[in-house]
Short mmCIF file of C-alpha atoms in Angstrom, two decimals:
data_model
loop_
_atom_site.label_atom_id
_atom_site.label_comp_id
_atom_site.label_asym_id
_atom_site.label_seq_id
_atom_site.Cartn_x
_atom_site.Cartn_y
_atom_site.Cartn_z
CA UNK A 1 -18.54 99.47 26.04
CA UNK A 2 -17.01 96.89 27.22
CA UNK A 3 -13.26 95.36 27.32
CA UNK A 4 -12.97 92.81 24.29
CA UNK A 5 -10.95 89.49 26.11
CA UNK A 6 -7.84 89.23 24.53
CA UNK A 7 -6.41 85.69 23.85
CA UNK A 8 -2.47 85.12 24.78
CA UNK A 9 0.12 84.63 22.09
CA UNK A 10 0.74 80.88 21.29
CA UNK A 11 4.10 79.71 22.87
CA UNK A 12 7.10 79.18 20.48
CA UNK A 13 7.79 75.92 19.08
CA UNK A 14 10.46 73.91 17.44
CA UNK A 15 10.34 71.71 14.88
CA UNK A 16 11.12 68.03 15.38
CA UNK A 17 11.45 66.35 11.74
CA UNK A 18 11.01 62.48 11.49
CA UNK A 19 14.04 60.94 10.14
CA UNK A 20 14.63 59.51 6.68
CA UNK A 21 14.88 56.32 7.56
CA UNK A 22 14.29 54.96 11.21
CA UNK A 23 14.19 51.90 11.62
CA UNK A 24 16.49 51.50 9.31
CA UNK A 25 15.87 48.57 6.59
CA UNK A 26 18.88 46.13 8.38
CA UNK A 27 16.95 46.27 11.26
CA UNK A 28 13.95 44.28 10.01
CA UNK A 29 16.09 40.95 10.30
CA UNK A 30 18.81 41.79 12.78
CA UNK A 31 17.31 38.78 14.77
CA UNK A 32 18.62 36.33 11.91
CA UNK A 33 21.88 38.05 12.20
CA UNK A 34 24.79 37.15 15.21
CA UNK A 35 24.79 40.27 17.81
CA UNK A 36 28.20 40.58 17.54
CA UNK A 37 27.81 41.49 14.18
CA UNK A 38 24.99 44.06 14.40
CA UNK A 39 26.44 45.55 17.97
CA UNK A 40 29.68 48.08 18.91
CA UNK A 41 28.23 50.40 16.37
CA UNK A 42 28.11 48.29 13.68
CA UNK A 43 24.55 48.50 12.62
CA UNK A 44 24.53 52.50 12.70
CA UNK A 45 28.09 52.70 10.59
CA UNK A 46 26.76 50.58 7.92
CA UNK A 47 23.90 52.70 7.40
CA UNK A 48 26.39 55.94 7.50
CA UNK A 49 28.44 54.30 5.15
CA UNK A 50 26.10 52.89 2.62
CA UNK A 51 22.80 54.14 2.52
CA UNK A 52 22.12 57.02 0.12
CA UNK A 53 25.65 56.26 -1.43
CA UNK A 54 24.39 55.12 -4.98
CA UNK A 55 27.03 52.85 -7.02
CA UNK A 56 28.79 55.39 -9.73
CA UNK A 57 27.56 55.00 -13.42
CA UNK A 58 24.43 52.62 -11.98
CA UNK A 59 21.04 53.21 -10.43
CA UNK A 60 18.67 51.45 -8.26
CA UNK A 61 15.01 51.73 -6.98
CA UNK A 62 12.83 49.85 -4.25
CA UNK A 63 9.51 49.92 -3.81
CA UNK A 64 8.00 48.72 -0.51
CA UNK A 65 4.43 48.95 -0.15
CA UNK A 66 2.10 47.90 2.87
CA UNK A 67 -1.83 47.01 2.29
CA UNK A 68 -3.70 49.63 4.58
CA UNK A 69 -5.93 46.65 5.71
CA UNK A 70 -3.93 44.19 6.76
CA UNK A 71 -0.64 45.48 8.83
CA UNK A 72 1.50 41.83 8.92
CA UNK A 73 2.59 42.09 5.40
CA UNK A 74 3.89 44.06 3.11
CA UNK A 75 6.11 43.36 0.09
CA UNK A 76 9.70 45.41 -1.05
CA UNK A 77 11.10 45.10 -5.00
CA UNK A 78 14.31 46.33 -5.76
CA UNK A 79 15.50 46.48 -9.59
CA UNK A 80 19.17 47.46 -10.38
CA UNK A 81 21.88 48.08 -13.25
CA UNK A 82 24.27 49.95 -14.81
CA UNK A 83 23.50 53.32 -17.02
CA UNK A 84 25.63 51.85 -19.70
CA UNK A 85 24.82 48.06 -21.62
CA UNK A 86 27.46 45.91 -20.40
CA UNK A 87 27.05 42.20 -21.62
CA UNK A 88 28.39 40.55 -18.67
CA UNK A 89 26.25 42.80 -16.19
CA UNK A 90 22.83 42.02 -16.17
CA UNK A 91 20.15 43.62 -14.42
CA UNK A 92 19.12 42.36 -10.80
CA UNK A 93 15.71 42.39 -9.56
CA UNK A 94 14.23 40.99 -6.90
CA UNK A 95 10.58 41.25 -4.72
CA UNK A 96 10.63 40.15 -1.08
CA UNK A 97 6.96 39.29 0.47
CA UNK A 98 6.86 39.03 4.27
CA UNK A 99 4.52 38.51 7.22
CA UNK A 100 5.00 39.67 10.33
CA UNK A 101 3.57 38.95 14.02
CA UNK A 102 2.00 41.80 15.10
CA UNK A 103 0.16 41.56 18.69
CA UNK A 104 -1.09 44.08 21.87
CA UNK A 105 2.02 44.49 23.61
CA UNK A 106 4.31 44.36 20.25
CA UNK A 107 5.18 47.08 18.12
CA UNK A 108 4.28 46.58 14.20
CA UNK A 109 7.93 47.63 13.65
CA UNK A 110 9.76 45.29 15.83
CA UNK A 111 10.73 42.41 13.77
CA UNK A 112 10.54 39.74 15.99
CA UNK A 113 8.25 37.39 15.06
CA UNK A 114 8.21 37.22 11.27
CA UNK A 115 8.41 35.00 7.60
CA UNK A 116 9.26 36.58 4.44
CA UNK A 117 9.76 35.25 0.62
CA UNK A 118 12.83 36.22 -1.54
CA UNK A 119 12.38 35.71 -5.06
CA UNK A 120 15.08 37.19 -7.64
CA UNK A 121 16.84 36.49 -10.99
CA UNK A 122 20.02 35.44 -8.83
CA UNK A 123 21.24 32.97 -6.98
CA UNK A 124 19.24 32.08 -4.89
CA UNK A 125 16.04 32.05 -6.95
CA UNK A 126 13.38 31.34 -4.15
CA UNK A 127 14.89 31.79 -0.72
CA UNK A 128 12.36 31.41 2.83
CA UNK A 129 13.32 33.53 6.08
CA UNK A 130 11.59 32.67 9.09
CA UNK A 131 11.99 33.82 13.21
CA UNK A 132 10.04 33.29 16.20
CA UNK A 133 10.88 35.30 19.70
CA UNK A 134 9.21 34.52 22.48
CA UNK A 135 10.14 37.59 25.22
CA UNK A 136 8.87 36.30 27.95
CA UNK A 137 11.56 34.04 28.15
CA UNK A 138 14.21 36.12 25.87
CA UNK A 139 14.62 32.65 23.44
CA UNK A 140 14.29 33.13 19.90
CA UNK A 141 14.75 30.59 16.98
CA UNK A 142 15.33 31.03 13.61
CA UNK A 143 16.26 29.84 9.59
CA UNK A 144 17.00 30.55 6.82
CA UNK A 145 16.50 28.35 3.59
CA UNK A 146 17.33 28.23 0.31
CA UNK A 147 14.38 26.82 -1.44
CA UNK A 148 15.39 26.70 -5.57
CA UNK A 149 19.03 27.66 -6.56
CA UNK A 150 20.94 27.48 -9.77
CA UNK A 151 23.29 25.29 -7.99
CA UNK A 152 24.28 23.56 -4.49
CA UNK A 153 28.44 23.38 -3.95
CA UNK A 154 28.81 23.71 -0.38
CA UNK A 155 26.74 22.88 2.60
CA UNK A 156 25.41 26.77 3.52
CA UNK A 157 23.67 26.47 0.11
CA UNK A 158 20.93 24.10 1.70
CA UNK A 159 20.23 26.47 4.37
CA UNK A 160 21.32 28.12 7.87
CA UNK A 161 19.00 27.03 11.31
CA UNK A 162 19.95 28.90 14.65
CA UNK A 163 19.01 29.25 18.02
CA UNK A 164 19.18 32.50 20.57
CA UNK A 165 18.72 34.15 23.82
CA UNK A 166 18.41 37.78 24.20
CA UNK A 167 17.38 39.97 27.18
CA UNK A 168 18.74 43.95 28.27
CA UNK A 169 21.82 42.34 28.52
CA UNK A 170 22.84 39.18 27.49
CA UNK A 171 22.93 37.62 24.15
CA UNK A 172 24.22 34.30 22.89
CA UNK A 173 23.76 31.89 20.16
CA UNK A 174 24.59 29.01 17.65
CA UNK A 175 23.88 28.87 13.97
CA UNK A 176 24.23 25.32 12.01
CA UNK A 177 23.85 24.23 8.55
CA UNK A 178 21.19 21.75 7.61
CA UNK A 179 23.83 19.37 6.27
CA UNK A 180 27.13 20.03 8.33
CA UNK A 181 30.34 18.81 7.67
CA UNK A 182 32.27 16.57 10.79
CA UNK A 183 34.36 19.91 11.15
CA UNK A 184 31.96 22.84 10.17
CA UNK A 185 30.09 22.07 13.29
CA UNK A 186 28.82 24.40 14.96
CA UNK A 187 28.31 27.22 12.02
CA UNK A 188 29.06 30.42 14.09
CA UNK A 189 28.91 30.86 17.97
CA UNK A 190 28.71 33.95 19.57
CA UNK A 191 28.50 35.83 23.46
CA UNK A 192 27.72 39.08 23.60
CA UNK A 193 27.44 41.10 27.21
CA UNK A 194 26.15 44.44 28.55
CA UNK A 195 27.56 46.12 31.98
CA UNK A 196 26.21 49.85 31.97
CA UNK A 197 28.06 51.25 29.12
CA UNK A 198 30.41 48.74 28.15
CA UNK A 199 29.99 46.04 25.90
CA UNK A 200 31.71 42.86 25.38
CA UNK A 201 31.37 40.34 22.90
CA UNK A 202 33.52 37.05 21.06
CA UNK A 203 32.51 35.31 18.01
CA UNK A 204 33.58 31.96 16.85
CA UNK A 205 33.42 30.94 12.92
CA UNK A 206 35.50 27.85 11.64
CA UNK A 207 36.81 28.85 8.80
CA UNK A 208 40.49 27.61 9.30
CA UNK A 209 41.74 24.70 10.10
CA UNK A 210 40.86 20.65 9.24
CA UNK A 211 40.04 19.07 12.40
CA UNK A 212 37.93 20.33 15.19
CA UNK A 213 40.30 20.07 17.86
CA UNK A 214 42.67 23.09 15.61
CA UNK A 215 39.81 24.63 14.38
CA UNK A 216 38.92 25.37 18.44
CA UNK A 217 42.87 26.32 18.50
CA UNK A 218 42.98 28.67 15.81
CA UNK A 219 42.51 32.26 16.75
CA UNK A 220 42.16 33.26 13.00
CA UNK A 221 38.62 31.78 13.43
CA UNK A 222 37.47 33.55 16.54
CA UNK A 223 36.96 37.40 16.99
CA UNK A 224 36.42 39.74 19.97
CA UNK A 225 35.17 43.46 21.23
CA UNK A 226 34.59 45.53 23.40
CA UNK A 227 32.97 49.22 22.91
CA UNK A 228 31.94 52.30 25.33
CA UNK A 229 28.41 53.65 24.52
CA UNK A 230 26.05 56.41 25.62
CA UNK A 231 22.88 57.10 24.94
CA UNK A 232 19.65 55.40 23.65
CA UNK A 233 18.81 54.27 19.70
CA UNK A 234 15.94 56.70 19.80
CA UNK A 235 17.12 59.43 17.19
CA UNK A 236 16.17 61.77 19.70
CA UNK A 237 18.40 61.29 22.06
CA UNK A 238 22.55 62.19 21.12
CA UNK A 239 24.40 58.69 20.99
CA UNK A 240 28.05 57.86 20.88
CA UNK A 241 30.30 54.77 20.67
CA UNK A 242 33.81 53.77 20.31
CA UNK A 243 34.63 50.30 19.61
CA UNK A 244 38.20 48.11 19.15
CA UNK A 245 37.82 44.82 17.91
CA UNK A 246 40.46 41.65 16.70
CA UNK A 247 38.63 40.26 13.49
CA UNK A 248 40.04 37.04 13.27
CA UNK A 249 43.48 37.30 14.84
CA UNK A 250 44.41 39.07 11.95
CA UNK A 251 42.71 42.35 12.08
CA UNK A 252 42.20 45.40 14.20
CA UNK A 253 39.67 47.51 13.91
CA UNK A 254 39.08 50.68 15.81
CA UNK A 255 35.49 52.69 14.93
CA UNK A 256 33.97 55.71 16.27
CA UNK A 257 30.27 57.30 15.97
CA UNK A 258 28.21 59.86 16.84
CA UNK A 259 24.64 60.76 16.70
CA UNK A 260 24.26 64.23 17.64
CA UNK A 261 20.34 65.99 17.82
CA UNK A 262 21.00 70.27 17.46
CA UNK A 263 18.60 72.71 17.05
CA UNK A 264 19.05 75.61 14.82
CA UNK A 265 16.62 79.39 14.75
CA UNK A 266 14.73 79.51 11.32
CA UNK A 267 12.36 82.02 9.89
CA UNK A 268 10.22 79.94 7.53
CA UNK A 269 7.48 81.80 5.71
CA UNK A 270 5.65 78.72 4.89
CA UNK A 271 5.19 78.05 9.20
CA UNK A 272 3.50 79.96 11.75
CA UNK A 273 4.89 82.62 13.53
CA UNK A 274 5.53 80.73 17.04
CA UNK A 275 7.65 78.36 14.93
CA UNK A 276 10.67 79.57 16.02
CA UNK A 277 13.80 76.87 15.39
CA UNK A 278 13.92 73.17 13.89
CA UNK A 279 16.38 70.48 14.76
CA UNK A 280 18.31 68.84 12.89
CA UNK A 281 20.08 65.27 12.98
CA UNK A 282 24.29 65.03 12.53
CA UNK A 283 25.94 61.78 12.23
CA UNK A 284 29.63 61.00 12.33
CA UNK A 285 31.87 57.91 11.74
CA UNK A 286 35.45 56.77 11.35
CA UNK A 287 36.57 53.38 10.97
CA UNK A 288 40.16 51.76 10.70
CA UNK A 289 41.46 48.65 9.51
CA UNK A 290 44.90 47.26 9.78
CA UNK A 291 46.45 43.99 9.71
CA UNK A 292 48.06 42.79 12.59
CA UNK A 293 49.20 38.91 11.36
CA UNK A 294 52.12 38.51 9.16
CA UNK A 295 51.20 35.43 7.44
CA UNK A 296 50.80 34.23 3.85
CA UNK A 297 46.85 33.42 4.95
CA UNK A 298 45.98 37.43 5.61
CA UNK A 299 47.07 38.72 2.61
CA UNK A 300 44.38 39.09 1.17
CA UNK A 301 43.65 41.50 3.88
CA UNK A 302 44.99 45.07 3.17
CA UNK A 303 47.76 46.93 5.74
CA UNK A 304 45.58 49.30 6.44
CA UNK A 305 42.46 51.25 5.55
CA UNK A 306 39.87 53.54 6.90
CA UNK A 307 36.81 55.24 5.79
CA UNK A 308 34.86 58.81 7.34
CA UNK A 309 31.50 59.55 6.44
CA UNK A 310 28.93 62.41 8.15
CA UNK A 311 25.66 63.19 7.30
CA UNK A 312 22.95 65.70 7.98
CA UNK A 313 19.28 65.87 7.49
CA UNK A 314 18.35 70.06 7.79
CA UNK A 315 14.62 69.14 8.02
CA UNK A 316 11.88 66.43 7.02
CA UNK A 317 12.46 66.46 3.03
CA UNK A 318 16.71 67.11 3.33
CA UNK A 319 19.71 64.81 3.41
CA UNK A 320 23.55 65.65 2.50
CA UNK A 321 26.00 62.81 3.15
CA UNK A 322 29.62 62.67 2.33
CA UNK A 323 32.33 59.69 2.68
CA UNK A 324 36.09 59.56 2.32
CA UNK A 325 38.12 56.75 1.51
CA UNK A 326 41.85 55.82 0.59
CA UNK A 327 40.47 55.15 -3.24
CA UNK A 328 37.77 57.44 -3.63
CA UNK A 329 35.23 59.91 -2.11
CA UNK A 330 31.64 60.54 -2.31
CA UNK A 331 29.05 63.02 -1.54
CA UNK A 332 25.00 61.99 -1.79
CA UNK A 333 21.98 64.63 -1.38
CA UNK A 334 18.76 62.96 -1.12
CA UNK A 335 15.31 64.59 -1.39
CA UNK A 336 12.70 62.92 0.36
CA UNK A 337 8.64 63.62 -0.08
CA UNK A 338 6.31 62.55 2.78
CA UNK A 339 3.41 62.11 0.67
CA UNK A 340 1.61 58.42 1.12
CA UNK A 341 3.10 56.79 -0.60
CA UNK A 342 6.69 58.68 0.33
CA UNK A 343 9.25 59.55 -2.40
CA UNK A 344 12.63 59.61 -2.55
CA UNK A 345 15.37 60.76 -5.00
CA UNK A 346 19.17 60.28 -4.35
CA UNK A 347 21.81 61.29 -6.69
CA UNK A 348 25.37 60.70 -5.84
CA UNK A 349 29.12 61.93 -7.15
CA UNK A 350 32.47 59.60 -6.47
CA UNK A 351 35.44 61.31 -7.56
CA UNK A 352 37.97 57.81 -8.12
CA UNK A 353 41.32 59.24 -7.69
CA UNK A 354 43.90 56.75 -9.28
CA UNK A 355 41.68 57.75 -12.43
CA UNK A 356 41.07 61.29 -11.59
CA UNK A 357 37.42 60.65 -13.21
CA UNK A 358 34.04 61.50 -11.56
CA UNK A 359 30.96 59.41 -12.03
CA UNK A 360 27.35 59.46 -10.73
CA UNK A 361 24.45 57.24 -9.42
CA UNK A 362 21.05 58.29 -8.40
CA UNK A 363 18.49 56.28 -6.73
CA UNK A 364 14.89 56.35 -6.73
CA UNK A 365 12.47 54.88 -3.11
CA UNK A 366 9.00 54.74 -3.04
CA UNK A 367 7.42 53.47 0.48
CA UNK A 368 4.31 53.55 2.55
CA UNK A 369 6.01 50.85 5.18
CA UNK A 370 6.16 53.79 7.86
CA UNK A 371 3.28 55.67 9.17
CA UNK A 372 2.58 59.09 7.98
CA UNK A 373 5.11 61.45 9.59
CA UNK A 374 4.54 64.65 10.41
CA UNK A 375 6.88 67.17 12.09
CA UNK A 376 6.64 67.30 15.91
CA UNK A 377 6.37 69.88 18.46
CA UNK A 378 8.40 70.07 21.62
CA UNK A 379 8.05 69.49 25.20
CA UNK A 380 4.89 67.33 25.09
CA UNK A 381 5.29 65.31 22.16
CA UNK A 382 2.52 67.25 20.44
CA UNK A 383 1.90 66.50 16.75
CA UNK A 384 2.48 69.32 14.52
CA UNK A 385 1.21 69.16 11.55
CA UNK A 386 0.65 70.41 8.19
CA UNK A 387 -2.34 72.02 8.39
CA UNK A 388 -1.61 72.97 11.84
CA UNK A 389 -4.68 70.94 13.09
CA UNK A 390 -2.70 69.42 16.33
CA UNK A 391 -1.54 72.56 17.42
CA UNK A 392 -2.39 72.80 21.16
CA UNK A 393 -1.57 75.69 23.92
CA UNK A 394 0.11 75.76 26.55
CA UNK A 395 3.55 74.27 25.26
CA UNK A 396 6.60 75.48 26.40
CA UNK A 397 9.93 76.11 24.95
CA UNK A 398 13.40 77.53 25.85
CA UNK A 399 15.70 78.30 23.38
CA UNK A 400 18.89 76.42 23.64
CA UNK A 401 17.22 73.15 25.05
CA UNK A 402 16.00 70.34 23.08
CA UNK A 403 12.50 69.38 22.14
CA UNK A 404 11.47 66.81 24.31
CA UNK A 405 11.27 66.26 27.78
CA UNK A 406 14.86 65.32 29.58
CA UNK A 407 13.61 63.50 32.39
CA UNK A 408 11.60 61.73 30.40
CA UNK A 409 13.87 60.82 27.87
CA UNK A 410 17.04 60.18 30.99
CA UNK A 411 14.46 57.48 32.40
CA UNK A 412 14.08 55.55 29.19
CA UNK A 413 10.18 56.74 29.15
CA UNK A 414 9.58 57.01 24.95
CA UNK A 415 6.07 55.78 25.17
CA UNK A 416 4.56 59.41 24.55
CA UNK A 417 6.61 59.67 21.39
CA UNK A 418 5.06 58.45 17.53
CA UNK A 419 6.72 55.11 17.14
CA UNK A 420 9.52 56.52 14.27
CA UNK A 421 11.04 58.02 16.90
CA UNK A 422 11.55 55.33 19.54
CA UNK A 423 14.34 53.01 20.39
CA UNK A 424 14.72 49.79 18.39
CA UNK A 425 14.26 47.23 21.23
CA UNK A 426 15.60 46.61 24.66
CA UNK A 427 16.79 43.25 23.39
CA UNK A 428 20.78 43.40 23.26
#
């Protein structure tokens, strides 16, 4: 009798789940914002402090849909309100229709050139936003125009226009209103530069003073910041950012943000025997704000306040977040099913220390803006689908190391990664 040929067992695998929201929804309109307001860890901290923390005794729903036949367009609709009937508080509903340029060398999730139309039952009733960016020259132009509004009491109610330049190490720009007052030009101007791991920036917003010459000299119209950061914006790379900011010459802000990528060993009866571990994402952020100017104009700013938040994504279906502040603390849990479209349910418990009461809020999100996401296997970026159809042999894995090739991540080679695991982009 001949010998039966034996097949070697498949190598061990570690699952790499997709993040709940990446890129974050706020990043889709980052070209309309001052780079100063997004860098220094501000965008990451905003997502950490706000996403999935539903307002107490309120609900929110959000539907984000994209037609399968046209990758250029999508629609986002939201409805929010209070559990109890409050006469002075109405339900807020709005819808946004977006067209985005997609070309052969551009990622559909990289919002450089787009136009959207926003409709709401609050002011503004109808708003148009548009942005055009030319990566060859690094130059972009954008505009925000309220087409219908219930009232127009200031130049800002007529819109905003801006020009910007962006590269890997430098960003500067200016915004103006279509009908500016003589003492309100420009509306905003910024300059941000990155040198290695250090990012510095300055921003001018003329909110104080009457004459132009006094506005430029008034420190309350200036803000400056510096930060030290490590890692990339890819969720598969650990990142670290520490920032210091002097806002309007009267408020000192210190912030810290860290994104960790860790692995834990698991024994999942629903997975194959070779699946020995799973990747977890842990985020931690801290922000301290202190008033440093002792003058009457800054009385609206509290002497000192802080907030601390942390999140843990255990797998592709479960997210746990917590936030602590001087007046309240909040715990939130989110559950996501990766159907098409995907469905997310979140519930938040808010503890008010002044009243000693605990209130709850919840949110529902439905989306198909992102491509179908699966948990992915390790070093060679091979997809591990729920049906295991793409599981391949020859994949190596060593316990204790991250599930991607270290050399590729260190060199910035993210081409083999799925779209939702790549960095946001190389524009500062």
